[in-house]
C-alpha atoms as a PDB file:
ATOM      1  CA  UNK A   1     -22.635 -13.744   7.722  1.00  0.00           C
ATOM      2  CA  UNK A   2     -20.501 -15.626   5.136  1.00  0.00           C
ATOM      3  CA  UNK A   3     -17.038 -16.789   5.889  1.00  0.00           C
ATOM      4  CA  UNK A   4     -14.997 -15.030   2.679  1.00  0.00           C
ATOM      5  CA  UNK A   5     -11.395 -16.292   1.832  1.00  0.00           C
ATOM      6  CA  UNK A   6      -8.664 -15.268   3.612  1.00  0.00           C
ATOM      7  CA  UNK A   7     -10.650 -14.158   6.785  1.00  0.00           C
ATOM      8  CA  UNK A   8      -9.128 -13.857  10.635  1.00  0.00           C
ATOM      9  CA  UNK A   9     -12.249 -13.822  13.040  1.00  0.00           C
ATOM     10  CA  UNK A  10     -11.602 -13.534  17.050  1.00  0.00           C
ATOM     11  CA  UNK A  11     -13.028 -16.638  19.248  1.00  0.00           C
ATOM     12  CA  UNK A  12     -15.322 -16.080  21.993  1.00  0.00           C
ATOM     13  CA  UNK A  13     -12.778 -16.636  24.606  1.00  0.00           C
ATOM     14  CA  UNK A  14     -11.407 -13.100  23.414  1.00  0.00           C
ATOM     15  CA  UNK A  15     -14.201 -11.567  23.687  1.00  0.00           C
ATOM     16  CA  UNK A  16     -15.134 -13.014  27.545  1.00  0.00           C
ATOM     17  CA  UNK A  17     -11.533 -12.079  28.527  1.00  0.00           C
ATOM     18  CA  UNK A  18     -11.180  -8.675  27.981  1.00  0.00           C
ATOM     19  CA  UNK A  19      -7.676  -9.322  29.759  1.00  0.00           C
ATOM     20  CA  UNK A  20      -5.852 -10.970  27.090  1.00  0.00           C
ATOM     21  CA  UNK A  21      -3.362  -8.837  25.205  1.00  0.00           C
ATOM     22  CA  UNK A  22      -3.274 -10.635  22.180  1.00  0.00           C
ATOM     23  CA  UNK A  23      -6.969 -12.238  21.656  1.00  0.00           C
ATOM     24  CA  UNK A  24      -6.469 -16.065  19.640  1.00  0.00           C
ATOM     25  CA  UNK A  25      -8.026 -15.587  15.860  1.00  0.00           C
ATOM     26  CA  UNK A  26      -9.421 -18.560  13.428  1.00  0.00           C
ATOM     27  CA  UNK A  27      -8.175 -18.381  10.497  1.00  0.00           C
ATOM     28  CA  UNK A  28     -10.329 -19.340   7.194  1.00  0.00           C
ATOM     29  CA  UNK A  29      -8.972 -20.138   4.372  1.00  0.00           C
ATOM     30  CA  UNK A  30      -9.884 -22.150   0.895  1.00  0.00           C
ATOM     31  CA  UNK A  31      -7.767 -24.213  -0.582  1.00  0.00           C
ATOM     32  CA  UNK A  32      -8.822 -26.339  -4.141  1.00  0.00           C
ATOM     33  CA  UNK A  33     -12.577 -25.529  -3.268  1.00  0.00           C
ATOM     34  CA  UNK A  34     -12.511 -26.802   0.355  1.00  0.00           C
ATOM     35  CA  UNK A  35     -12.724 -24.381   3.491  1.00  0.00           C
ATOM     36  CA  UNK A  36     -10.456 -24.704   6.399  1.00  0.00           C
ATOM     37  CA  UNK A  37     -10.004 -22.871   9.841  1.00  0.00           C
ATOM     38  CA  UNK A  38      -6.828 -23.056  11.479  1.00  0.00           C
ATOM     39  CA  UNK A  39      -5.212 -26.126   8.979  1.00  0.00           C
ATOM     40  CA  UNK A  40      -8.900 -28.482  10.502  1.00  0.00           C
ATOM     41  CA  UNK A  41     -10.978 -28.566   7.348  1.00  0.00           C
ATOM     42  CA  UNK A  42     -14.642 -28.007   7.537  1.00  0.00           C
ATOM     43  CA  UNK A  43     -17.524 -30.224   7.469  1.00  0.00           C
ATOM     44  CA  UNK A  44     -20.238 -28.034   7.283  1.00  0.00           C
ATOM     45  CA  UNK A  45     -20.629 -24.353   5.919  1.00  0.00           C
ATOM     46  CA  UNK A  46     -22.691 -21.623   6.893  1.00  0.00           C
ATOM     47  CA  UNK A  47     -25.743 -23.368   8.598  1.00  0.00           C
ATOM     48  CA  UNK A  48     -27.713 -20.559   9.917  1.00  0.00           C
ATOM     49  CA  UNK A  49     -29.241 -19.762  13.045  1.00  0.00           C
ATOM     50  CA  UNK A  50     -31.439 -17.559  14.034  1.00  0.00           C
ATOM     51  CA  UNK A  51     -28.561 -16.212  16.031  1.00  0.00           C
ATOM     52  CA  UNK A  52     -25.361 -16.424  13.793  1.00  0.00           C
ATOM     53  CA  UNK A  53     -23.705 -19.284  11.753  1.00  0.00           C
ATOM     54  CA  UNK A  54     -22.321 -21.987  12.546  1.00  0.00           C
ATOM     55  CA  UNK A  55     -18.863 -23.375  10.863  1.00  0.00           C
ATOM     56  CA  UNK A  56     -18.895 -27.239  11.330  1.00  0.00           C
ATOM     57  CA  UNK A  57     -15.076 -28.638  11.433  1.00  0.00           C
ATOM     58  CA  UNK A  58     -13.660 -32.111  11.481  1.00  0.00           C
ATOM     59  CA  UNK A  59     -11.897 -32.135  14.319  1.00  0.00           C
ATOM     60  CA  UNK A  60     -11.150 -30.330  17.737  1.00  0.00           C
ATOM     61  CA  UNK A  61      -9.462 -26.761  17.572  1.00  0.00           C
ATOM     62  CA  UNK A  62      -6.857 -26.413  20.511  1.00  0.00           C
ATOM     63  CA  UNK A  63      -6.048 -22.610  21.335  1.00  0.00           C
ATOM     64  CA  UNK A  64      -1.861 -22.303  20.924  1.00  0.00           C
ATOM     65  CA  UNK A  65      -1.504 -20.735  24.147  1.00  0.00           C
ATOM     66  CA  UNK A  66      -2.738 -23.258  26.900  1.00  0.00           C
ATOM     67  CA  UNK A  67      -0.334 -26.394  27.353  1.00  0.00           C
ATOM     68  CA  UNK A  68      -2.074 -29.572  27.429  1.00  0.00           C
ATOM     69  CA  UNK A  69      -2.170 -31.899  29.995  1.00  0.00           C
ATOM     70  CA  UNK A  70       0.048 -35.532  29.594  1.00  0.00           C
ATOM     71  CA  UNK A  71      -2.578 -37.791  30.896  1.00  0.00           C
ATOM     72  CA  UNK A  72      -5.016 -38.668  27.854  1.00  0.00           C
ATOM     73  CA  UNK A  73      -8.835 -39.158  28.338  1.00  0.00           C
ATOM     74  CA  UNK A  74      -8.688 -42.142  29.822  1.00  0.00           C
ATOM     75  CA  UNK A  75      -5.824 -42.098  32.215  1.00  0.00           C
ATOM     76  CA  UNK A  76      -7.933 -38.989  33.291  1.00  0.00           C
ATOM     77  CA  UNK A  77     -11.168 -40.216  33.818  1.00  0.00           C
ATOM     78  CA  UNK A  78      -9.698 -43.485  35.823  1.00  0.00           C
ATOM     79  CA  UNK A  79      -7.982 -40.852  38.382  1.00  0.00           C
ATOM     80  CA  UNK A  80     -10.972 -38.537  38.262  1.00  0.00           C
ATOM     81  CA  UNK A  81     -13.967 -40.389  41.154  1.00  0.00           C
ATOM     82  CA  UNK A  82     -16.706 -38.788  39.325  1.00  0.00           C
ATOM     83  CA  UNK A  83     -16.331 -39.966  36.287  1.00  0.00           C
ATOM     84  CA  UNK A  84     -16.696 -43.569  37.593  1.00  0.00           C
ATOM     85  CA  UNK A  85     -19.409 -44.502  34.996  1.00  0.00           C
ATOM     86  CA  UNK A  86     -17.599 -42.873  31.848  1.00  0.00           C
ATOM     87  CA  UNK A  87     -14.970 -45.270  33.143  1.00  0.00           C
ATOM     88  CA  UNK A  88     -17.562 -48.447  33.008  1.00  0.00           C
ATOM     89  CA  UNK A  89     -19.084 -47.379  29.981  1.00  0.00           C
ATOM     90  CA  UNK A  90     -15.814 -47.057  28.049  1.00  0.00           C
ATOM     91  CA  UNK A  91     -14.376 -50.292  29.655  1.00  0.00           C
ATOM     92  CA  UNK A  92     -17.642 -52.137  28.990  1.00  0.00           C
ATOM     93  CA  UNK A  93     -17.623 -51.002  25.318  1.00  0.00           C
ATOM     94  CA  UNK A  94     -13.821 -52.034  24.826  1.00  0.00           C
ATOM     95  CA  UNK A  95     -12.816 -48.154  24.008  1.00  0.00           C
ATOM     96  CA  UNK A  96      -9.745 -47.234  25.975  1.00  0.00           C
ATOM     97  CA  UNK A  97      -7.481 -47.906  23.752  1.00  0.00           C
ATOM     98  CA  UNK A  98      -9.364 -45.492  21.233  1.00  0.00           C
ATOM     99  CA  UNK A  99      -9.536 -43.022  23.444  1.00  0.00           C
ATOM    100  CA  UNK A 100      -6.173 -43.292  24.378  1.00  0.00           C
ATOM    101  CA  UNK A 101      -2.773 -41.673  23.107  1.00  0.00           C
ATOM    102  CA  UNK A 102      -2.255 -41.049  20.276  1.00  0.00           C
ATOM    103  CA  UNK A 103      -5.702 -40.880  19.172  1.00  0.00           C
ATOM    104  CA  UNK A 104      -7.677 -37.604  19.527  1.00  0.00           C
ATOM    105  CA  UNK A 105      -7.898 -34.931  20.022  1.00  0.00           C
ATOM    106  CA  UNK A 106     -11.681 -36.022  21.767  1.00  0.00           C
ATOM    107  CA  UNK A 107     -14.539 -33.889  23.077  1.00  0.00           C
ATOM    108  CA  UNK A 108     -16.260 -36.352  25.940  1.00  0.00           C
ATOM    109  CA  UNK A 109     -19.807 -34.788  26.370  1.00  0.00           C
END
């Protein structure tokens, strides 16, 4: 269904990890006609599927409970062997400085 102002709605996380105590919520909200979740503001409302909806946001959603690590996306992938040819590809395209601190938060697909 329809996201309705204010509205808390558990992630999927909490519902594969039946061992959390306290499960992490999103939290929807309007504000002057525009929709947020968790202070990100959407891009996209209710696009249905023929299994649910889908909220699109503007940005990535970290979970408050997990500590993130200091090496950004790039000092990662340089110490990571696999990821050799994300390494070319973003040094060939002249992006590690984009994808580097401050900048982000990224999702590298």
């Amino acid at each position: 269904g329809s996201i309705k102002p204010p509205q808390q709605v558990p992630t999927l996380l909490a519902t594969l990890d039946q061992s959390r105590s306290v499960p992490q919520l999103l939290k929807f909200f309007q504000t002057d006609g525009q929709w947020f979740v968790n202070n990100v503001k959407l891009a996209g409302t209710d696009v249905t599927a023929s299994n649910g909806v889908i909220q699109v946001i503007g940005s990535v959603l970290v979970p408050s409970n997990i500590g993130l690590p200091s090496a950004d996306i790039v000092q990662t992938a340089v110490s990571t062997p696999i990821l050799s040819t994300l390494v070319t590809a973003v040094t060939t395209a002249n992006l590690a400085a984009a994808l580097s601190q401050p900048n982000g938060p990224f999702v590298v697909l």
